[in-house]
XYZ file of C-alpha atoms in Angstrom:
580
model
C 19.526 -19.578 -29.641
C 15.868 -18.789 -28.863
C 14.671 -15.482 -27.421
C 14.563 -16.676 -23.791
C 18.062 -18.100 -23.896
C 19.350 -14.919 -25.526
C 17.785 -12.701 -22.833
C 19.177 -14.831 -20.008
C 22.642 -14.964 -21.569
C 22.647 -11.168 -21.876
C 21.463 -10.742 -18.270
C 24.265 -12.944 -16.960
C 26.801 -11.073 -19.087
C 25.510 -7.758 -17.715
C 25.864 -9.054 -14.160
C 29.382 -10.329 -14.819
C 30.415 -7.001 -16.362
C 29.299 -5.206 -13.185
C 31.978 -7.083 -11.214
C 35.224 -5.060 -11.300
C 37.804 -7.090 -13.233
C 40.610 -6.055 -10.888
C 38.802 -7.765 -7.986
C 38.235 -11.117 -9.686
C 40.340 -14.054 -8.490
C 41.809 -17.033 -10.334
C 40.026 -19.732 -8.349
C 42.165 -22.489 -9.848
C 45.151 -21.095 -7.945
C 43.307 -22.019 -4.744
C 42.147 -25.432 -5.880
C 38.620 -24.334 -6.777
C 36.773 -24.733 -10.044
C 34.313 -22.423 -11.748
C 30.766 -22.996 -10.502
C 28.585 -25.235 -12.657
C 25.484 -23.517 -13.975
C 22.219 -25.334 -14.422
C 21.180 -25.272 -18.081
C 19.081 -22.434 -19.412
C 15.509 -23.774 -19.513
C 13.510 -24.633 -22.547
C 10.717 -22.132 -23.312
C 7.340 -22.807 -21.783
C 4.995 -25.091 -23.671
C 1.274 -24.325 -23.321
C 0.560 -27.845 -22.066
C 3.654 -28.046 -19.799
C 4.203 -24.921 -17.640
C 6.700 -26.528 -15.248
C 10.268 -27.770 -15.577
C 12.104 -30.994 -14.903
C 13.927 -31.569 -11.613
C 17.473 -30.112 -11.638
C 20.355 -32.567 -11.820
C 23.386 -30.302 -11.305
C 25.738 -31.522 -8.565
C 27.523 -28.877 -6.479
C 30.674 -29.325 -4.369
C 30.149 -29.907 -0.634
C 33.127 -27.814 0.452
C 33.269 -24.949 2.974
C 34.625 -21.723 1.412
C 34.323 -19.451 4.463
C 38.114 -19.294 4.943
C 38.858 -18.366 1.333
C 38.953 -14.574 1.969
C 41.838 -15.045 4.419
C 43.835 -16.684 1.643
C 42.875 -14.224 -1.082
C 42.151 -10.706 0.146
C 44.762 -7.996 0.711
C 45.465 -7.507 4.408
C 43.684 -4.156 4.736
C 40.606 -5.317 2.832
C 40.435 -8.358 5.092
C 40.734 -6.168 8.202
C 37.957 -3.832 7.085
C 35.526 -6.559 6.059
C 36.068 -8.500 9.285
C 34.879 -5.527 11.382
C 31.397 -5.729 12.900
C 28.724 -3.192 11.992
C 29.190 -1.192 15.245
C 32.968 -1.126 14.686
C 32.518 0.015 11.100
C 30.079 2.762 12.086
C 32.469 4.005 14.784
C 35.436 4.152 12.401
C 33.373 5.747 9.635
C 31.991 8.385 12.024
C 35.431 9.269 13.386
C 36.984 9.507 9.935
C 39.463 6.756 10.781
C 37.977 4.845 7.848
C 36.638 6.625 4.773
C 33.359 5.542 3.224
C 35.049 5.121 -0.165
C 37.782 2.850 1.226
C 35.221 0.837 3.184
C 33.074 0.378 0.084
C 36.012 -0.767 -2.033
C 36.906 -3.460 0.497
C 33.378 -4.842 0.589
C 32.996 -4.770 -3.192
C 36.185 -6.821 -3.487
C 34.883 -9.388 -1.004
C 31.435 -9.408 -2.657
C 33.055 -10.202 -6.012
C 34.828 -13.156 -4.408
C 31.531 -14.272 -2.865
C 29.884 -14.139 -6.270
C 32.618 -16.291 -7.762
C 32.159 -19.079 -5.214
C 28.468 -19.009 -4.180
C 26.665 -17.048 -6.947
C 24.847 -14.604 -4.663
C 25.048 -11.250 -6.492
C 22.918 -10.130 -9.441
C 24.354 -6.635 -9.923
C 27.020 -4.394 -8.388
C 26.265 -0.721 -9.031
C 29.796 0.471 -8.348
C 29.590 3.944 -9.897
C 26.422 4.837 -7.987
C 27.856 3.461 -4.746
C 31.191 5.265 -5.149
C 29.398 8.588 -5.694
C 27.271 7.948 -2.611
C 30.304 7.039 -0.493
C 32.202 10.085 -1.704
C 29.261 12.303 -0.726
C 29.435 10.812 2.782
C 33.151 11.575 3.057
C 32.681 15.109 1.758
C 29.791 15.724 4.154
C 31.828 14.555 7.148
C 34.777 16.746 6.136
C 32.573 19.789 5.513
C 30.085 19.544 8.396
C 32.174 17.756 11.006
C 29.368 15.289 11.669
C 27.875 12.169 10.124
C 25.172 12.276 7.495
C 23.018 9.907 9.554
C 23.098 6.889 11.872
C 24.252 4.536 9.064
C 26.855 6.978 7.720
C 29.100 5.375 5.102
C 27.964 1.803 5.765
C 27.827 -0.399 2.638
C 24.434 -2.104 2.343
C 23.391 -4.986 0.092
C 19.828 -5.082 -1.211
C 17.699 -8.066 -2.089
C 16.801 -7.892 -5.773
C 13.413 -6.370 -4.973
C 14.515 -2.878 -3.998
C 14.863 -0.327 -6.757
C 17.940 1.800 -7.252
C 17.121 4.443 -9.860
C 18.604 3.605 -13.241
C 19.406 0.000 -12.323
C 17.422 -3.129 -13.216
C 15.509 -4.985 -10.508
C 15.104 -8.425 -12.059
C 13.714 -10.311 -9.053
C 14.550 -13.637 -10.672
C 12.055 -13.240 -13.536
C 12.998 -13.310 -17.220
C 10.188 -10.819 -17.886
C 11.977 -8.183 -15.772
C 15.465 -8.517 -17.290
C 15.272 -5.354 -19.378
C 13.019 -3.307 -17.081
C 15.002 -0.306 -15.845
C 13.608 1.240 -12.680
C 13.253 5.044 -12.932
C 13.133 5.813 -9.208
C 14.297 4.497 -5.846
C 12.147 2.327 -3.617
C 11.236 4.125 -0.398
C 13.578 1.856 1.578
C 16.427 2.888 -0.748
C 15.541 6.563 -0.277
C 15.578 6.186 3.489
C 18.859 4.268 3.540
C 20.472 7.039 1.513
C 18.971 9.704 3.777
C 20.571 8.148 6.876
C 23.968 7.859 5.203
C 24.019 4.235 4.044
C 25.720 3.214 0.799
C 23.677 0.644 -1.176
C 26.067 -1.142 -3.530
C 24.593 -4.379 -4.904
C 21.550 -6.520 -5.556
C 21.436 -10.128 -4.377
C 19.843 -13.244 -5.789
C 16.308 -14.514 -5.117
C 14.214 -17.522 -6.153
C 11.823 -17.346 -9.057
C 8.480 -16.023 -7.683
C 10.100 -15.311 -4.257
C 7.852 -18.065 -2.899
C 10.501 -20.700 -2.161
C 12.754 -21.613 0.734
C 15.545 -22.025 -1.828
C 17.346 -19.411 -3.942
C 17.352 -20.373 -7.596
C 15.983 -18.851 -10.782
C 16.426 -19.308 -14.510
C 18.066 -15.922 -15.006
C 20.968 -15.983 -12.550
C 20.992 -19.597 -11.410
C 21.351 -21.107 -7.960
C 22.915 -19.531 -4.868
C 24.972 -21.823 -2.629
C 25.656 -21.928 1.102
C 29.277 -20.880 1.753
C 29.595 -23.338 4.663
C 28.616 -26.289 2.470
C 28.032 -25.528 -1.182
C 25.856 -28.603 -1.669
C 23.435 -27.077 0.879
C 20.944 -24.274 0.342
C 21.408 -20.787 1.831
C 17.632 -20.708 2.209
C 15.197 -18.351 0.591
C 13.880 -16.142 -0.528
C 16.574 -13.735 0.751
C 19.195 -16.427 0.153
C 21.516 -14.167 -1.814
C 21.614 -11.844 1.184
C 22.180 -14.730 3.584
C 25.122 -16.099 1.600
C 26.723 -12.690 0.969
C 26.438 -11.428 4.556
C 27.697 -14.758 5.938
C 30.714 -14.518 3.607
C 31.150 -10.929 4.895
C 30.818 -9.508 1.420
C 28.332 -7.087 2.983
C 28.150 -5.893 6.593
C 24.363 -5.535 6.525
C 21.777 -6.926 4.140
C 18.160 -5.962 3.534
C 15.687 -8.736 2.743
C 11.970 -9.439 2.855
C 9.896 -11.983 4.751
C 6.461 -13.308 3.780
C 6.893 -16.802 5.194
C 10.373 -16.851 6.690
C 12.375 -15.293 3.873
C 14.638 -13.269 6.194
C 14.773 -15.743 9.072
C 15.446 -18.913 7.063
C 18.467 -17.518 5.154
C 19.755 -15.919 8.353
C 19.442 -19.241 10.173
C 20.932 -21.374 7.398
C 23.950 -19.049 7.292
C 24.430 -18.536 11.042
C 23.302 -14.891 11.089
C 20.977 -12.605 12.986
C 17.807 -11.820 11.029
C 14.786 -9.754 12.060
C 11.206 -9.959 10.805
C 9.387 -6.801 11.995
C 5.652 -6.506 12.454
C 3.770 -5.565 9.322
C 4.132 -1.970 8.117
C 6.848 -0.891 10.563
C 9.454 -0.765 7.765
C 8.237 0.834 4.480
C 7.641 -1.402 1.465
C 6.411 1.242 -1.010
C 8.075 1.301 -4.405
C 9.603 -2.157 -4.042
C 9.040 -4.938 -6.563
C 7.163 -8.000 -5.354
C 5.278 -11.106 -6.353
C 1.529 -11.004 -5.759
C 1.452 -7.223 -5.291
C -1.827 -6.203 -3.684
C -1.992 -9.342 -1.547
C -2.209 -8.077 2.034
C -3.727 -11.083 3.805
C -0.206 -12.158 4.736
C 1.877 -9.075 4.109
C 5.519 -9.276 3.122
C 7.782 -7.220 5.400
C 11.307 -5.822 5.083
C 13.986 -6.823 7.575
C 17.764 -6.877 8.082
C 20.344 -9.682 8.083
C 23.602 -9.179 9.976
C 26.430 -11.061 11.629
C 25.490 -9.287 14.879
C 22.454 -8.294 16.912
C 23.757 -4.732 16.878
C 23.623 -4.686 13.072
C 19.907 -5.517 13.052
C 19.270 -2.957 15.781
C 21.165 -0.242 13.876
C 19.046 -0.872 10.782
C 15.720 -0.647 12.631
C 16.747 2.440 14.585
C 18.131 4.101 11.463
C 15.087 3.515 9.278
C 12.563 4.523 11.956
C 14.595 7.664 12.690
C 13.954 8.688 9.071
C 10.161 8.796 9.643
C 9.116 6.273 6.952
C 5.426 7.084 7.368
C 6.072 10.399 5.596
C 6.940 8.515 2.390
C 4.871 5.323 2.602
C 1.140 5.695 3.355
C 1.010 2.107 4.625
C 3.787 2.588 7.183
C 2.556 3.017 10.748
C 3.674 6.234 12.435
C 5.481 4.625 15.360
C 8.972 5.988 16.092
C 11.535 3.712 17.739
C 10.526 3.401 21.403
C 13.649 3.297 23.588
C 11.623 2.563 26.728
C 10.160 -0.528 25.095
C 13.638 -1.618 24.009
C 14.955 -1.173 27.542
C 12.011 -3.291 28.797
C 10.837 -0.470 31.050
C 7.205 -1.038 30.043
C 6.951 -4.713 30.936
C 5.454 -3.826 34.315
C 2.476 -2.259 32.531
C 1.341 -5.787 31.647
C 1.510 -7.064 35.220
C -1.688 -7.617 37.181
C -0.855 -5.846 40.420
C -2.735 -4.296 43.291
C -1.128 -0.878 43.237
C 1.174 1.293 41.178
C 3.613 1.304 44.103
C 3.801 -2.481 44.058
C 4.447 -2.496 40.308
C 7.213 0.079 40.591
C 8.955 -1.907 43.340
C 8.339 -5.387 41.948
C 11.287 -7.331 40.606
C 8.863 -9.358 38.491
C 9.001 -6.649 35.801
C 12.585 -7.563 34.932
C 12.266 -11.347 35.109
C 11.182 -12.792 31.799
C 9.215 -15.901 30.989
C 9.767 -17.727 27.705
C 7.534 -20.329 26.108
C 9.651 -22.987 24.426
C 8.260 -24.721 21.338
C 10.009 -28.093 21.047
C 8.308 -28.870 17.743
C 5.567 -27.295 15.655
C 3.218 -30.271 15.768
C 3.888 -31.136 12.123
C 7.568 -32.039 11.726
C 10.050 -32.722 14.517
C 13.417 -30.929 14.340
C 16.799 -32.564 13.884
C 18.802 -33.472 17.032
C 21.057 -30.366 16.922
C 17.986 -28.107 16.916
C 16.611 -29.859 19.996
C 20.023 -29.649 21.671
C 20.123 -25.899 20.971
C 16.706 -25.487 22.605
C 17.851 -27.411 25.687
C 21.055 -25.376 25.962
C 19.135 -22.122 25.557
C 16.648 -23.135 28.235
C 19.431 -23.980 30.701
C 21.218 -20.666 30.147
C 18.049 -18.612 30.462
C 17.095 -20.366 33.687
C 20.616 -19.860 35.028
C 20.197 -16.139 34.303
C 17.064 -16.092 36.474
C 14.360 -16.348 33.836
C 11.515 -18.837 33.597
C 11.022 -21.200 30.664
C 7.773 -23.119 30.225
C 6.607 -25.451 27.473
C 4.635 -23.893 24.623
C 2.306 -26.068 22.550
C 1.679 -24.745 19.058
C -1.951 -23.808 18.407
C -3.734 -26.007 15.830
C -0.720 -26.171 13.478
C -2.327 -28.228 10.716
C -5.194 -25.772 10.489
C -2.778 -22.841 10.364
C -0.645 -24.478 7.683
C -3.659 -25.160 5.464
C -4.933 -21.600 5.904
C -1.550 -20.108 5.016
C -1.444 -22.109 1.788
C -4.942 -20.961 0.868
C -4.066 -17.311 1.504
C -0.875 -17.539 -0.548
C -2.937 -18.911 -3.449
C -5.946 -16.656 -3.029
C -5.559 -15.425 -6.627
C -5.380 -18.973 -7.961
C -1.697 -18.500 -8.752
C -2.533 -16.076 -11.564
C 0.073 -13.444 -10.649
C 3.123 -15.683 -10.829
C 1.786 -17.611 -13.819
C 1.324 -14.418 -15.839
C 4.790 -13.069 -15.067
C 6.425 -16.403 -15.896
C 4.416 -16.614 -19.109
C 5.391 -13.056 -20.069
C 9.039 -14.062 -19.809
C 8.496 -17.329 -21.659
C 9.925 -19.361 -18.783
C 8.649 -22.477 -17.000
C 7.797 -22.399 -13.306
C 10.436 -24.043 -11.151
C 9.894 -26.988 -8.839
C 8.951 -26.467 -5.186
C 7.289 -23.083 -5.756
C 5.011 -22.556 -2.752
C 2.318 -20.940 -4.891
C 1.121 -22.976 -7.880
C -1.600 -22.145 -10.416
C -4.966 -23.643 -9.469
C -7.473 -25.245 -11.808
C -10.174 -22.866 -10.591
C -9.760 -19.161 -9.898
C -11.197 -18.327 -6.439
C -13.945 -15.715 -6.325
C -13.733 -12.411 -4.458
C -16.284 -13.744 -1.982
C -14.138 -16.806 -1.329
C -11.195 -14.489 -0.685
C -13.232 -12.546 1.851
C -14.154 -15.756 3.620
C -10.480 -16.709 3.823
C -9.690 -13.377 5.464
C -12.573 -13.895 7.871
C -11.126 -17.306 8.764
C -7.673 -15.767 9.203
C -8.930 -13.145 11.653
C -10.743 -15.833 13.634
C -7.549 -17.888 13.875
C -5.553 -14.813 14.921
C -8.001 -14.148 17.767
C -7.864 -17.757 18.948
C -4.071 -17.698 18.749
C -3.938 -14.491 20.793
C -6.182 -16.058 23.437
C -3.914 -19.135 23.479
C -0.904 -16.871 24.126
C -2.672 -14.771 26.767
C -3.817 -17.919 28.592
C -0.214 -18.592 29.648
C -0.511 -15.791 32.206
C -1.354 -18.258 34.950
C 1.789 -20.321 34.304
C 4.533 -17.693 34.065
C 4.879 -16.461 37.640
C 5.406 -12.900 36.381
C 1.800 -11.738 36.310
C 2.133 -11.476 32.536
C 1.628 -13.949 29.709
C 4.843 -15.321 28.225
C 7.090 -12.521 27.007
C 8.343 -14.413 23.954
C 8.304 -17.820 22.303
C 11.628 -19.574 21.738
C 11.378 -21.899 18.742
C 13.224 -23.575 15.874
C 13.469 -21.707 12.578
C 13.316 -24.912 10.554
C 13.478 -28.645 11.222
C 17.114 -28.626 10.058
C 20.289 -26.556 10.114
C 20.050 -25.868 6.376
C 19.686 -28.871 4.066
C 20.661 -30.102 0.597
C 19.399 -28.083 -2.362
C 15.691 -28.397 -3.197
C 14.910 -30.148 0.103
C 13.740 -27.087 2.051
C 9.996 -27.342 1.510
C 8.860 -27.287 5.164
C 8.500 -23.657 6.266
C 5.782 -24.052 8.907
C 8.187 -23.059 11.704
C 8.375 -19.559 10.242
C 5.233 -18.827 8.238
C 2.996 -19.308 11.291
C 4.365 -16.030 12.651
C 3.608 -14.267 9.359
C 0.019 -15.475 9.609
C -0.406 -13.917 13.062
C 1.910 -10.971 12.218
C 4.332 -11.335 15.112
C 7.839 -9.846 15.116
C 10.524 -12.524 15.174
C 14.310 -12.520 15.363
C 16.652 -15.410 14.648
C 20.146 -15.851 16.085
C 22.980 -18.425 16.036
C 23.268 -20.766 19.028
C 25.640 -23.598 18.121
C 26.847 -25.797 15.256
C 26.021 -29.369 14.305
C 28.325 -31.749 16.194
C 28.018 -35.294 14.766
C 29.487 -36.894 17.883
C 26.616 -35.606 20.044
C 23.865 -34.991 17.469
C 23.527 -38.545 16.227
C 20.088 -40.065 16.647
C 16.707 -38.975 15.374
C 14.313 -39.130 18.353
C 11.149 -41.147 18.091
C 8.068 -39.037 17.486
C 4.408 -39.787 17.938
C 1.101 -38.726 16.499
C 1.021 -36.529 13.411
C 4.548 -35.198 13.913
C 7.018 -36.701 11.452
C 10.789 -36.769 11.492
C 12.955 -35.185 8.787
C 15.695 -37.187 7.002
C 19.006 -36.722 8.812
C 22.639 -37.798 8.556
C 24.832 -36.283 11.281
C 28.006 -36.399 9.182
C 26.330 -34.726 6.216
C 25.256 -31.812 8.436
C 28.566 -31.538 10.347
C 29.520 -27.970 11.222
C 26.369 -26.303 9.905
C 25.073 -23.388 12.009
C 22.121 -23.979 14.328
C 19.818 -21.006 14.890
C 16.701 -20.446 16.963
C 14.106 -17.685 16.799
C 12.398 -15.488 19.363
C 8.849 -14.321 18.701
C 7.172 -11.425 20.478
C 4.002 -9.346 20.595
C 2.609 -7.676 17.487
C 3.873 -4.098 16.991
C 6.032 -4.331 20.118
C 9.095 -4.826 17.952
C 11.383 -2.818 20.213
C 10.386 -4.978 23.172
C 11.317 -8.117 21.242
C 14.672 -6.571 20.331
C 15.199 -5.792 24.015
C 14.357 -9.383 24.933
C 16.781 -10.593 22.257
C 19.496 -8.525 23.916
C 18.682 -10.203 27.242
C 18.996 -13.594 25.547
C 22.309 -12.580 23.988
C 23.623 -11.269 27.307
C 22.659 -14.590 28.928
C 25.139 -16.291 26.606
C 22.540 -18.108 24.522
C 23.749 -16.777 21.162
C 27.165 -17.229 19.615
């Protein structure tokens, strides 16, 4: 066995040993086999830095009901509770943090056995943390913080002191992290209980979750489909309810795509609202399109609790890049919408009902690839429900999408792909297929990088003007309050097919907060035909039966740095019955 194979074998053994033996299940007793693992790759050859296409075939079954057949009754009850219900029971002492943690670890172990989503469970650390929460509540008679006792799963980018953060790279297998990431520090300070790391794609720059070290993560609703990426381990685990709240990152859709493909809520904040300091990343130092941290949850309230909790901990005191903006309750309650209205007097604005009526711009397609029929149906259903609730919905035409897509690719590769190539080379591993960032023949100069940033700022200004120009169409005196759009052209897709991320990475380019939410499921009897499309827009391959039952999500996009306002608008959408 060569050095690379030996390192990977040891990393997988270390992961497997972190799963408590008493929680492992004999899958054969439930008619399930052990997951196939794609072969450990051959070492990189100097003249061949990439790998062959994978050929492993995964089962197409839905394993979402397995916990009801396997878990003890009390563990099932605990893990089926929503985040608000868990926080209430933990705060009252009805449920101890230790007991809550044990239930979720058991379910996370089961998730790992069937969808391969976990890279490490740090049980001893988590049990100590949970016990401290219980002792604090007993001693002080109050909670440690707004996320008191809540188990939290972390994407394998966030350091927990003394634990490895592998991030899908062979080079990082034996790198022990001496200190917490700032996000880990803050979660602990508000009472949360981080308990595991979840799988990511090699480089992080893929809409799939697969790496040479830990293998491929599967979608629990159809294991032959992808859970998305790059926070796909989080998406699969939270969907399986092996974690009540997951923390991911988003540089091109990496929170929203896994949330959508798994039927979850997922929030991409504006840049620098949630602290990134001390986290591991690809292309560190690249700020042209900044990666951001965001939550994944089965509920809107879970995402809201995360944002409120982290901002309550004053992240700007630990991360110099974090903006010093506390959570604004007035923005969340939409009490500041009237400040955007063109009105003749303050009295008129205070009395006007226009301040509470919203206008949404609906993006039927992104001008590059048309969405599958169930996505279009979800948009139509959402429009009808919003209009029934008294809101206005107008058409939104994406602004110069081909230009934006080209610019995004150039910014992602502004270093010529050197960063990812060097890390892969250091680990002796080949680069996987479908990596968004690939090494270039010529390394761009610093001047060329500056020109790219200049072009980006120009596009952002034009995009802002395009948004503001809707003011004359809304009937509210304001431009559109949010864009309602697809997250992807499909409701998940077979493995290695998810290469079109232009529905999400546009919003990273212009740094807009965005939240995704479940609307419906694919129904083959009504979602049959691919509509004809014209011009440069192309249709995606589609088979209604193959996609049957998969969750269909949409996303809402708001104004930069007005994250609380977008969350408030999302609540309006939820209350209108748009989301499941």
